[in-house]
Amino acid sequence: MCVLTCALLPGRARAFVIPLSRANCDKHVLQERRPALFDINSVVLLTLDSLASFAVLLTLDGLASFAVLLTLDGLALFVVLLTLDGLASFVVLLTLDGLASFVVLLTLDGLASFVVLLTLDGLASFVVLLTLDGLASFVVLLTLDGLASFVVLLTLDGLASFVVLLTLDGLASFVVL
């Protein structure tokens, strides 16, 4: 895949399209395009300061298969994987060290089906499963070893119907109704 490079004309952004089919490329194969003329099967690099503001991988039908928003230091701020109907199937927010701080899996109606908050070591600190009305149906807080320390099942009014505290061996130490 080609290295994304670009030059900046004063006072306006440059958009370059780099065909993915080229095994080797240099600055001479970069094709400048207006934003409305993005090619299929390509990576689009938009910039105001010669750093990528976002990159979009386009599929054969012209729909984006994923979009990456890059920060000024070139690290991804978040990644969105798009389905064929243009709705996001999941969103990943990345920290400055490249590790995901949370992942949201979205349903076809745009509502989150679950949210995972990840710690710096890549282990989930908690998982929230959301119902169709956007209310949490349960919350799982995970320990560093990946075992659940407690599980909370929430009712439709947001009140807990029960809480289970789990021990390290995965057995419940107590249940509160």
mmCIF file of C-alpha atoms in Angstrom:
data_model
loop_
_atom_site.group_PDB
_atom_site.id
_atom_site.type_symbol
_atom_site.label_atom_id
_atom_site.label_comp_id
_atom_site.label_asym_id
_atom_site.label_seq_id
_atom_site.Cartn_x
_atom_site.Cartn_y
_atom_site.Cartn_z
ATOM 1 C CA MET A 1 0.000 0.000 0.000
ATOM 2 C CA CYS A 2 1.251 3.444 -0.834
ATOM 3 C CA VAL A 3 2.719 5.796 1.699
ATOM 4 C CA LEU A 4 0.424 8.749 2.273
ATOM 5 C CA THR A 5 2.236 11.963 1.447
ATOM 6 C CA CYS A 6 1.062 15.319 0.269
ATOM 7 C CA ALA A 7 2.057 18.909 -0.381
ATOM 8 C CA LEU A 8 0.188 21.981 0.725
ATOM 9 C CA LEU A 9 -0.787 24.927 -1.381
ATOM 10 C CA PRO A 10 -1.167 28.080 0.721
ATOM 11 C CA GLY A 11 -4.715 28.835 1.724
ATOM 12 C CA ARG A 12 -6.429 25.641 0.628
ATOM 13 C CA ALA A 13 -6.622 21.981 1.436
ATOM 14 C CA ARG A 14 -5.303 19.287 -0.878
ATOM 15 C CA ALA A 15 -7.056 15.969 -1.356
ATOM 16 C CA PHE A 16 -5.054 13.087 -2.774
ATOM 17 C CA VAL A 17 -6.342 9.715 -3.913
ATOM 18 C CA ILE A 18 -3.883 6.832 -3.799
ATOM 19 C CA PRO A 19 -4.968 3.688 -5.656
ATOM 20 C CA LEU A 20 -4.642 0.581 -3.515
ATOM 21 C CA SER A 21 -3.809 -1.547 -6.534
ATOM 22 C CA ARG A 22 -0.377 0.014 -6.952
ATOM 23 C CA ALA A 23 2.308 -2.060 -5.279
ATOM 24 C CA ASN A 24 4.871 0.740 -5.388
ATOM 25 C CA CYS A 25 4.303 4.442 -5.628
ATOM 26 C CA ASP A 26 5.946 7.775 -5.040
ATOM 27 C CA LYS A 27 4.835 11.371 -5.101
ATOM 28 C CA HIS A 28 4.412 11.269 -8.882
ATOM 29 C CA VAL A 29 1.519 8.804 -8.783
ATOM 30 C CA LEU A 30 -0.510 10.875 -6.342
ATOM 31 C CA GLN A 31 -3.619 12.084 -8.101
ATOM 32 C CA GLU A 32 -5.143 15.278 -6.800
ATOM 33 C CA ARG A 33 -8.914 15.164 -6.632
ATOM 34 C CA ARG A 34 -11.662 17.430 -5.511
ATOM 35 C CA PRO A 35 -13.450 15.954 -2.456
ATOM 36 C CA ALA A 36 -16.502 15.148 -4.592
ATOM 37 C CA LEU A 37 -14.444 13.015 -6.977
ATOM 38 C CA PHE A 38 -13.107 10.308 -4.712
ATOM 39 C CA ASP A 39 -12.241 7.101 -6.524
ATOM 40 C CA ILE A 40 -13.356 3.661 -5.456
ATOM 41 C CA ASN A 41 -10.895 1.196 -3.975
ATOM 42 C CA SER A 42 -8.667 3.965 -2.755
ATOM 43 C CA VAL A 43 -7.456 5.757 0.313
ATOM 44 C CA VAL A 44 -8.346 9.434 0.561
ATOM 45 C CA LEU A 45 -6.039 11.749 2.464
ATOM 46 C CA LEU A 46 -7.395 15.180 3.319
ATOM 47 C CA THR A 47 -5.154 17.704 4.976
ATOM 48 C CA LEU A 48 -4.783 21.353 5.866
ATOM 49 C CA ASP A 49 -1.345 21.146 7.476
ATOM 50 C CA SER A 50 0.207 18.241 5.504
ATOM 51 C CA LEU A 51 -0.850 15.854 8.269
ATOM 52 C CA ALA A 52 -3.790 13.560 7.713
ATOM 53 C CA SER A 53 -7.069 14.819 9.105
ATOM 54 C CA PHE A 54 -8.808 11.615 8.085
ATOM 55 C CA ALA A 55 -8.447 8.654 5.765
ATOM 56 C CA VAL A 56 -11.344 6.806 4.168
ATOM 57 C CA LEU A 57 -11.152 3.389 2.522
ATOM 58 C CA LEU A 58 -13.824 3.185 -0.133
ATOM 59 C CA THR A 59 -15.388 -0.049 -1.355
ATOM 60 C CA LEU A 60 -16.327 -1.045 -4.905
ATOM 61 C CA ASP A 61 -19.832 0.358 -4.523
ATOM 62 C CA GLY A 62 -18.464 3.749 -3.463
ATOM 63 C CA LEU A 63 -19.484 3.382 0.174
ATOM 64 C CA ALA A 64 -16.910 3.827 2.901
ATOM 65 C CA SER A 65 -15.902 0.581 4.582
ATOM 66 C CA PHE A 66 -14.072 2.444 7.314
ATOM 67 C CA ALA A 67 -12.988 5.941 8.254
ATOM 68 C CA VAL A 68 -10.048 6.933 10.419
ATOM 69 C CA LEU A 69 -9.745 10.365 12.007
ATOM 70 C CA LEU A 70 -6.103 11.117 12.700
ATOM 71 C CA THR A 71 -4.704 13.544 15.239
ATOM 72 C CA LEU A 72 -1.982 16.097 14.548
ATOM 73 C CA ASP A 73 0.715 13.639 15.605
ATOM 74 C CA GLY A 74 -0.527 11.028 13.140
ATOM 75 C CA LEU A 75 -2.158 8.768 15.711
ATOM 76 C CA ALA A 76 -5.731 7.633 15.164
ATOM 77 C CA LEU A 77 -8.268 9.394 17.347
ATOM 78 C CA PHE A 78 -11.103 7.070 16.419
ATOM 79 C CA VAL A 79 -12.009 4.460 13.839
ATOM 80 C CA VAL A 80 -15.499 3.938 12.430
ATOM 81 C CA LEU A 81 -16.392 0.756 10.548
ATOM 82 C CA LEU A 82 -19.338 1.421 8.277
ATOM 83 C CA THR A 83 -21.805 -1.124 6.953
ATOM 84 C CA LEU A 84 -23.172 -1.235 3.418
ATOM 85 C CA ASP A 85 -26.158 0.884 4.408
ATOM 86 C CA GLY A 86 -23.874 3.632 5.715
ATOM 87 C CA LEU A 87 -24.596 3.021 9.374
ATOM 88 C CA ALA A 88 -21.708 2.522 11.769
ATOM 89 C CA SER A 89 -21.352 -1.049 12.976
ATOM 90 C CA PHE A 90 -18.803 -0.072 15.600
ATOM 91 C CA VAL A 91 -16.781 2.892 16.768
ATOM 92 C CA VAL A 92 -13.386 2.654 18.453
ATOM 93 C CA LEU A 93 -11.969 5.640 20.335
ATOM 94 C CA LEU A 94 -8.207 5.351 20.582
ATOM 95 C CA THR A 95 -5.932 6.967 23.138
ATOM 96 C CA LEU A 96 -2.653 8.704 22.321
ATOM 97 C CA ASP A 97 -0.717 5.472 22.859
ATOM 98 C CA GLY A 98 -2.847 3.693 20.257
ATOM 99 C CA LEU A 99 -4.817 1.608 22.723
ATOM 100 C CA ALA A 100 -8.591 1.660 22.588
ATOM 101 C CA SER A 101 -10.250 3.550 25.418
ATOM 102 C CA PHE A 102 -13.703 2.301 24.486
ATOM 103 C CA VAL A 103 -15.554 0.380 21.799
ATOM 104 C CA VAL A 104 -19.203 0.927 20.873
ATOM 105 C CA LEU A 105 -21.079 -1.663 18.830
ATOM 106 C CA LEU A 106 -24.040 -0.060 17.116
ATOM 107 C CA THR A 107 -27.178 -1.786 15.901
ATOM 108 C CA LEU A 108 -28.895 -1.140 12.566
ATOM 109 C CA ASP A 109 -31.133 1.487 14.151
ATOM 110 C CA GLY A 110 -28.094 3.442 15.364
ATOM 111 C CA LEU A 111 -28.530 2.563 19.021
ATOM 112 C CA ALA A 112 -25.627 1.076 20.932
ATOM 113 C CA SER A 113 -26.017 -2.604 21.709
ATOM 114 C CA PHE A 114 -23.027 -2.598 24.028
ATOM 115 C CA VAL A 115 -20.199 -0.389 25.183
ATOM 116 C CA VAL A 116 -16.796 -1.689 26.313
ATOM 117 C CA LEU A 117 -14.416 0.536 28.264
ATOM 118 C CA LEU A 118 -10.878 -0.761 27.933
ATOM 119 C CA THR A 119 -7.984 -0.138 30.287
ATOM 120 C CA LEU A 120 -4.435 0.728 29.247
ATOM 121 C CA ASP A 121 -3.440 -2.948 29.272
ATOM 122 C CA GLY A 122 -6.217 -3.767 26.782
ATOM 123 C CA LEU A 123 -8.432 -5.545 29.294
ATOM 124 C CA ALA A 124 -12.033 -4.471 29.634
ATOM 125 C CA SER A 125 -12.783 -2.586 32.834
ATOM 126 C CA PHE A 126 -16.519 -2.761 32.279
ATOM 127 C CA VAL A 127 -19.086 -3.812 29.696
ATOM 128 C CA VAL A 128 -22.531 -2.249 29.346
ATOM 129 C CA LEU A 129 -25.235 -4.027 27.348
ATOM 130 C CA LEU A 130 -27.858 -1.538 26.223
ATOM 131 C CA THR A 131 -31.447 -2.288 25.285
ATOM 132 C CA LEU A 132 -33.267 -0.865 22.271
ATOM 133 C CA ASP A 133 -34.560 2.060 24.323
ATOM 134 C CA GLY A 134 -31.006 3.041 25.283
ATOM 135 C CA LEU A 135 -31.266 1.879 28.893
ATOM 136 C CA ALA A 136 -28.663 -0.487 30.286
ATOM 137 C CA SER A 137 -29.903 -4.033 30.800
ATOM 138 C CA PHE A 138 -26.776 -5.069 32.684
ATOM 139 C CA VAL A 139 -23.323 -3.830 33.614
ATOM 140 C CA VAL A 140 -20.298 -6.075 34.140
ATOM 141 C CA LEU A 141 -17.223 -4.747 35.919
ATOM 142 C CA LEU A 142 -14.183 -6.838 35.043
ATOM 143 C CA THR A 143 -11.005 -7.214 37.050
ATOM 144 C CA LEU A 144 -7.467 -7.170 35.655
ATOM 145 C CA ASP A 145 -7.482 -10.966 35.269
ATOM 146 C CA GLY A 146 -10.610 -10.789 33.095
ATOM 147 C CA LEU A 147 -12.936 -12.227 35.716
ATOM 148 C CA ALA A 148 -16.073 -10.339 36.603
ATOM 149 C CA SER A 149 -15.947 -8.696 40.029
ATOM 150 C CA PHE A 150 -19.638 -7.885 39.951
ATOM 151 C CA VAL A 151 -22.648 -7.959 37.649
ATOM 152 C CA VAL A 152 -25.566 -5.536 37.897
ATOM 153 C CA LEU A 153 -28.852 -6.287 36.145
ATOM 154 C CA LEU A 154 -30.821 -3.082 35.637
ATOM 155 C CA THR A 155 -34.556 -2.743 35.178
ATOM 156 C CA LEU A 156 -36.272 -0.456 32.688
ATOM 157 C CA ASP A 157 -36.425 2.374 35.219
ATOM 158 C CA GLY A 158 -32.655 2.248 35.724
ATOM 159 C CA LEU A 159 -32.837 0.680 39.170
ATOM 160 C CA ALA A 160 -30.844 -2.463 39.916
ATOM 161 C CA SER A 161 -32.947 -5.607 40.202
ATOM 162 C CA PHE A 162 -30.012 -7.593 41.528
ATOM 163 C CA VAL A 163 -26.273 -7.372 42.090
ATOM 164 C CA VAL A 164 -23.915 -10.347 42.029
ATOM 165 C CA LEU A 165 -20.434 -10.078 43.529
ATOM 166 C CA LEU A 166 -18.168 -12.724 42.032
ATOM 167 C CA THR A 167 -15.024 -14.127 43.566
ATOM 168 C CA LEU A 168 -11.777 -14.880 41.741
ATOM 169 C CA ASP A 169 -12.841 -18.453 41.041
ATOM 170 C CA GLY A 170 -15.971 -17.225 39.242
ATOM 171 C CA LEU A 171 -18.342 -18.268 42.011
ATOM 172 C CA ALA A 172 -20.817 -15.784 43.413
ATOM 173 C CA SER A 173 -19.959 -14.680 46.937
ATOM 174 C CA PHE A 174 -23.292 -12.953 47.441
ATOM 175 C CA VAL A 175 -26.400 -11.855 45.576
ATOM 176 C CA VAL A 176 -28.439 -8.758 46.432
ATOM 177 C CA LEU A 177 -32.021 -8.547 45.136
#
